[in-house]
XYZ file of C-alpha atoms in Angstrom:
378
model
C -55.065 121.308 125.729
C -56.398 124.534 123.389
C -59.999 124.581 123.237
C -60.989 126.101 120.061
C -64.643 126.667 119.557
C -66.837 128.822 116.928
C -69.251 129.926 118.178
C -72.798 130.759 117.243
C -75.404 131.757 114.614
C -74.755 135.544 113.254
C -76.963 137.503 111.025
C -74.742 140.349 109.633
C -76.202 142.790 107.510
C -77.804 146.225 107.263
C -81.582 145.531 108.110
C -80.907 142.411 109.921
C -83.139 143.450 112.803
C -86.236 142.407 110.596
C -84.848 138.859 111.014
C -85.893 139.087 114.929
C -89.158 137.152 114.542
C -87.588 134.376 112.274
C -84.889 133.837 114.840
C -87.374 133.639 117.803
C -88.825 130.749 115.897
C -85.713 128.981 115.319
C -84.753 129.221 118.848
C -88.083 128.306 120.154
C -88.749 131.577 121.886
C -92.341 132.069 122.078
C -92.787 134.732 124.923
C -89.643 136.883 124.783
C -88.738 139.567 127.336
C -86.724 142.339 125.665
C -83.971 143.795 127.996
C -82.802 147.126 126.801
C -81.955 150.670 128.561
C -83.606 153.987 128.409
C -81.144 155.484 125.765
C -81.825 152.521 123.380
C -85.658 153.372 123.944
C -85.154 157.077 123.480
C -83.630 157.048 120.030
C -86.365 154.616 118.685
C -84.192 151.526 118.496
C -86.202 149.553 120.857
C -89.274 150.501 118.625
C -87.466 148.914 115.476
C -86.931 145.848 117.351
C -90.645 145.509 118.684
C -91.827 146.280 115.393
C -89.919 143.195 113.923
C -91.920 141.167 116.566
C -95.654 141.226 115.075
C -97.682 138.923 116.796
C -95.728 137.840 119.440
C -96.542 138.712 123.399
C -93.709 140.698 124.350
C -92.692 142.091 127.604
C -89.983 144.833 128.110
C -87.389 145.687 130.784
C -86.075 149.257 129.789
C -84.035 150.099 133.159
C -80.590 148.664 132.506
C -77.958 150.865 134.060
C -74.911 151.903 132.093
C -72.876 149.134 134.103
C -75.614 146.251 134.869
C -75.997 145.427 138.445
C -77.278 142.506 140.502
C -80.249 144.741 141.358
C -80.889 145.277 137.730
C -80.912 141.674 137.172
C -83.177 140.960 139.828
C -85.976 143.501 138.925
C -85.723 142.024 135.213
C -86.386 138.498 136.443
C -89.713 139.674 138.221
C -90.997 140.923 134.826
C -89.744 137.626 132.987
C -91.603 135.491 135.792
C -94.653 137.862 135.930
C -95.145 137.789 132.142
C -94.283 133.991 131.940
C -91.616 134.595 129.684
C -89.608 131.596 127.846
C -86.612 133.813 126.207
C -84.549 136.854 126.196
C -84.053 139.370 123.456
C -81.251 141.756 124.439
C -81.168 145.176 122.423
C -78.274 147.323 123.251
C -74.628 147.816 124.088
C -72.805 145.404 126.194
C -74.780 146.383 129.410
C -78.028 145.289 127.906
C -76.567 141.883 126.508
C -74.635 141.327 129.933
C -77.757 142.183 131.996
C -79.694 139.690 129.629
C -77.191 136.947 130.556
C -77.446 137.499 134.249
C -81.125 137.374 133.682
C -80.753 133.941 131.884
C -79.023 132.531 134.855
C -81.014 134.141 137.913
C -84.592 133.197 136.340
C -83.558 129.619 135.929
C -81.028 128.684 138.602
C -81.278 128.981 142.550
C -79.468 131.132 144.800
C -77.715 134.405 144.750
C -76.168 135.435 141.332
C -72.741 135.531 142.968
C -72.846 131.825 143.354
C -72.261 131.564 139.601
C -69.472 134.069 139.354
C -66.181 132.688 137.684
C -63.867 133.762 140.429
C -66.473 132.124 143.272
C -66.041 128.576 141.179
C -69.385 129.157 139.707
C -68.803 128.300 135.906
C -69.602 124.920 136.119
C -72.767 125.687 138.036
C -74.223 127.272 135.080
C -76.239 124.604 133.082
C -78.144 124.224 129.915
C -81.296 125.298 131.964
C -80.124 129.080 131.148
C -82.951 131.017 129.411
C -82.234 131.443 125.533
C -80.801 134.800 124.567
C -81.070 136.529 121.266
C -78.617 139.404 121.174
C -79.197 142.344 118.887
C -76.111 144.885 119.779
C -76.439 148.733 119.187
C -72.850 149.880 119.729
C -69.561 148.287 118.369
C -67.427 147.582 121.428
C -68.067 144.662 123.856
C -69.058 141.868 121.458
C -71.032 140.526 124.012
C -73.645 139.278 121.363
C -70.736 136.433 120.472
C -69.085 135.704 123.690
C -69.710 133.223 126.826
C -69.166 136.012 129.259
C -71.033 138.726 131.176
C -69.622 141.497 133.737
C -72.118 142.280 136.413
C -71.721 144.630 139.587
C -72.951 142.263 142.328
C -74.542 143.426 145.500
C -71.372 143.716 147.376
C -69.955 146.353 144.627
C -67.680 143.811 142.993
C -67.730 143.751 139.326
C -67.351 140.146 138.452
C -67.443 137.986 135.340
C -69.591 134.851 134.697
C -68.562 132.608 132.078
C -70.161 129.628 130.250
C -70.651 128.363 126.785
C -74.375 128.099 127.990
C -74.601 131.749 128.016
C -73.335 132.506 124.396
C -76.547 134.132 122.581
C -78.263 131.489 120.311
C -78.402 134.041 117.290
C -76.447 137.482 117.383
C -78.360 139.878 114.807
C -75.566 142.472 113.738
C -77.338 145.352 111.718
C -74.702 148.240 111.684
C -77.818 150.571 110.472
C -78.656 150.141 114.260
C -75.442 152.290 114.769
C -75.810 155.044 112.561
C -75.848 158.367 114.364
C -74.213 156.788 117.620
C -73.042 160.047 119.354
C -69.235 160.719 118.547
C -68.208 160.155 122.030
C -69.899 156.798 122.195
C -68.407 155.884 119.343
C -64.943 156.400 120.053
C -65.213 154.888 123.566
C -66.849 151.751 122.378
C -64.559 151.516 119.293
C -61.503 151.616 121.602
C -62.942 148.656 123.462
C -63.325 146.674 120.275
C -59.590 147.620 119.709
C -58.623 146.628 123.276
C -60.299 143.457 122.751
C -58.682 142.282 119.606
C -55.155 143.469 120.939
C -55.354 141.967 124.505
C -56.757 138.606 123.236
C -53.997 138.105 120.287
C -51.321 139.039 122.853
C -52.884 136.318 125.429
C -50.664 133.343 125.264
C -52.963 130.377 124.707
C -52.621 128.493 121.277
C -55.357 129.309 119.251
C -54.396 130.439 115.614
C -57.902 131.063 114.149
C -58.514 133.264 117.204
C -55.501 135.065 116.505
C -56.307 135.499 112.886
C -59.708 136.708 113.628
C -58.303 139.130 116.303
C -55.820 140.548 114.122
C -58.114 141.268 111.266
C -60.537 142.756 113.762
C -57.800 145.178 115.035
C -57.167 146.218 111.379
C -60.678 146.634 110.688
C -61.293 148.814 113.739
C -58.113 150.809 113.689
C -58.551 151.960 110.033
C -62.221 152.909 110.372
C -62.895 154.081 114.123
C -61.948 157.765 113.173
C -64.302 157.719 110.046
C -67.167 156.212 112.338
C -66.664 158.917 115.278
C -66.546 161.787 112.606
C -69.160 160.750 110.417
C -72.074 158.732 112.314
C -73.590 158.041 108.783
C -70.357 156.409 107.359
C -72.075 152.900 106.434
C -68.713 151.111 105.478
C -66.919 152.617 108.611
C -70.065 151.441 110.688
C -69.949 148.095 109.314
C -66.405 147.316 109.857
C -66.334 148.741 113.278
C -69.200 146.310 114.337
C -67.383 143.568 112.544
C -64.462 144.244 114.545
C -66.394 144.353 117.766
C -67.977 140.912 116.995
C -64.394 139.446 116.010
C -62.492 140.619 119.137
C -65.366 138.709 121.349
C -65.286 135.827 118.947
C -61.513 135.773 120.091
C -61.921 135.946 123.731
C -61.544 132.177 124.213
C -57.770 132.901 124.334
C -58.323 134.993 127.649
C -57.703 138.842 127.950
C -55.253 140.334 130.640
C -54.217 143.254 132.587
C -56.013 146.044 130.739
C -59.335 144.228 131.627
C -58.190 143.164 135.238
C -57.589 146.703 135.946
C -60.867 147.962 133.879
C -63.044 145.502 135.608
C -61.860 146.538 139.238
C -61.619 150.319 138.529
C -65.117 149.860 137.076
C -66.152 148.220 140.199
C -64.993 151.021 142.436
C -66.433 153.860 140.471
C -69.335 152.352 138.188
C -69.567 155.898 136.749
C -66.530 155.286 134.535
C -67.214 153.790 130.853
C -65.281 150.270 130.449
C -64.201 151.057 126.729
C -62.563 154.381 127.897
C -60.629 152.735 130.939
C -59.486 150.301 128.288
C -58.123 152.961 126.141
C -56.172 154.738 129.039
C -54.692 151.382 130.073
C -53.768 149.943 126.998
C -50.258 151.887 126.220
C -48.995 150.955 129.889
C -50.148 147.266 129.394
C -48.557 146.784 126.398
C -45.151 148.192 127.293
C -45.162 145.732 130.448
C -46.144 143.140 128.056
C -43.325 143.705 125.655
C -40.985 141.582 128.193
C -43.187 138.497 127.880
C -41.660 135.334 126.227
C -44.434 134.571 124.244
C -44.849 138.299 122.942
C -41.019 138.306 122.052
C -40.935 134.882 120.370
C -43.716 134.973 118.147
C -43.199 139.017 117.130
C -46.736 139.525 118.525
C -46.417 143.264 119.046
C -44.749 143.686 115.579
C -47.742 141.805 114.055
C -49.972 144.155 115.624
C -48.194 147.291 114.270
C -48.353 145.987 110.927
C -52.172 145.733 111.122
C -52.193 149.564 112.373
C -49.795 150.434 109.572
C -47.333 151.505 111.957
C -43.539 151.246 111.422
C -42.364 149.379 114.603
C -43.997 147.626 117.671
C -42.344 150.583 119.615
C -44.689 152.993 118.242
C -47.939 151.185 119.419
C -48.351 152.883 122.899
C -47.728 156.168 121.262
C -50.071 155.615 118.302
C -53.040 154.723 121.030
C -52.386 157.892 123.080
C -52.308 159.893 119.594
C -55.651 158.003 118.651
C -57.312 158.619 121.997
C -56.467 162.668 121.586
C -57.923 162.691 117.938
C -61.080 161.083 119.139
C -61.709 163.477 121.894
C -61.052 160.613 124.819
C -59.511 161.741 127.957
C -55.751 162.078 128.304
C -55.469 159.875 131.398
C -57.308 158.501 134.335
C -56.889 161.627 136.345
C -58.758 163.514 133.826
C -61.419 160.769 134.421
C -61.680 161.385 138.380
C -59.413 158.733 139.584
C -57.264 159.329 142.457
C -53.939 157.722 143.618
C -55.752 156.999 146.780
C -57.811 154.470 145.170
C -54.883 152.360 143.902
C -54.570 149.741 146.688
C -58.441 148.923 146.041
C -58.351 148.937 142.255
C -55.235 146.469 142.501
C -56.812 144.327 145.090
C -59.554 143.830 142.683
C -57.443 143.323 139.615
C -55.439 140.452 141.133
C -58.627 138.825 141.955
C -60.342 139.293 138.441
C -60.633 136.289 136.047
C -58.236 138.260 133.327
C -55.289 138.509 135.522
C -54.072 134.958 135.018
C -54.337 134.967 131.076
C -52.037 138.014 130.674
C -48.835 137.106 128.973
C -46.784 138.333 132.183
C -48.603 137.793 135.307
C -48.395 141.253 137.258
C -47.235 141.790 140.592
C -48.878 144.547 142.955
C -45.964 146.711 142.293
C -46.146 146.179 138.534
C -50.047 146.973 138.498
C -49.081 149.961 140.594
C -46.937 151.160 137.903
C -49.206 150.912 135.129
C -51.762 152.882 136.905
C -49.182 155.395 137.388
C -48.488 155.410 133.999
C -52.153 155.473 133.014
C -52.880 158.441 134.958
């Protein structure tokens, strides 16, 4: 049976961050903990959020690492409890939002965070007791502001997914103004993350026509605006469309993702310094080539429909178009340029086979097929 669910309240407009206190009142948050990272604080975006919360007793945790960890979640939980907080405001990219989701679980549920990981059978253990979250994205990539999942590196160094509809933020405040001036390299990497989300969830085989339509429209928006946003950080139209594409890709997550993400989650656990969106950009061409042989892809002409959204002549052009786009955006040419070595393949493949995205790919990959995808992505 297909589950079709849409999803949460979204405030989407330039200047929407000013609605933060209104949304706290609607959700019932009176003592928020703001989860953010040093970069967001340094560029003044955190202060914009705090300025929108006059009169509220606000605590701040600003030490979210670039890939959120169980240790960071524990540190934030201490701040949450010390300040008797009753809800969370995540201000940042996917790392801050995912960290907040980890805090929402850990502050209200007993036991180690790993207990609640999807591949450990933990999803049903996440209950309505989770702390309420308001998400304010400052990048256009993960779409975590409208997603039910979080990706966190746990204490044993695995990069695990945590999934529950209880984790969906009560409000997503999508303010493209907060992304104006985002550095070109980060714009490119997060934008390719959004493109990967739209493409992978569109290729996933579950029946969900609304998700397909949202993902395909998101792909068209991201593909046609990512270069403009990367080249000119002040391009308001490009920023708006890229933020929408990011949100749309995550709205379609409910179909599942696939081998791009099983590989990037695993490799991101092996080497947490690697950027998730950049890894997705590296893996996309090889995974699309692998997926071309899937019955569902062939039957429904899914690659052709993606090619049309990208203004390409044929489905066979997609892989090279992505490689060309990566080059124009200044992203690496492959994994080797990012420091990945063939000696890491076995560890990456083991993690990919266990990842929650492995089984929702339109073709279930074998160990050797994963090895071939890694080789092509080098």
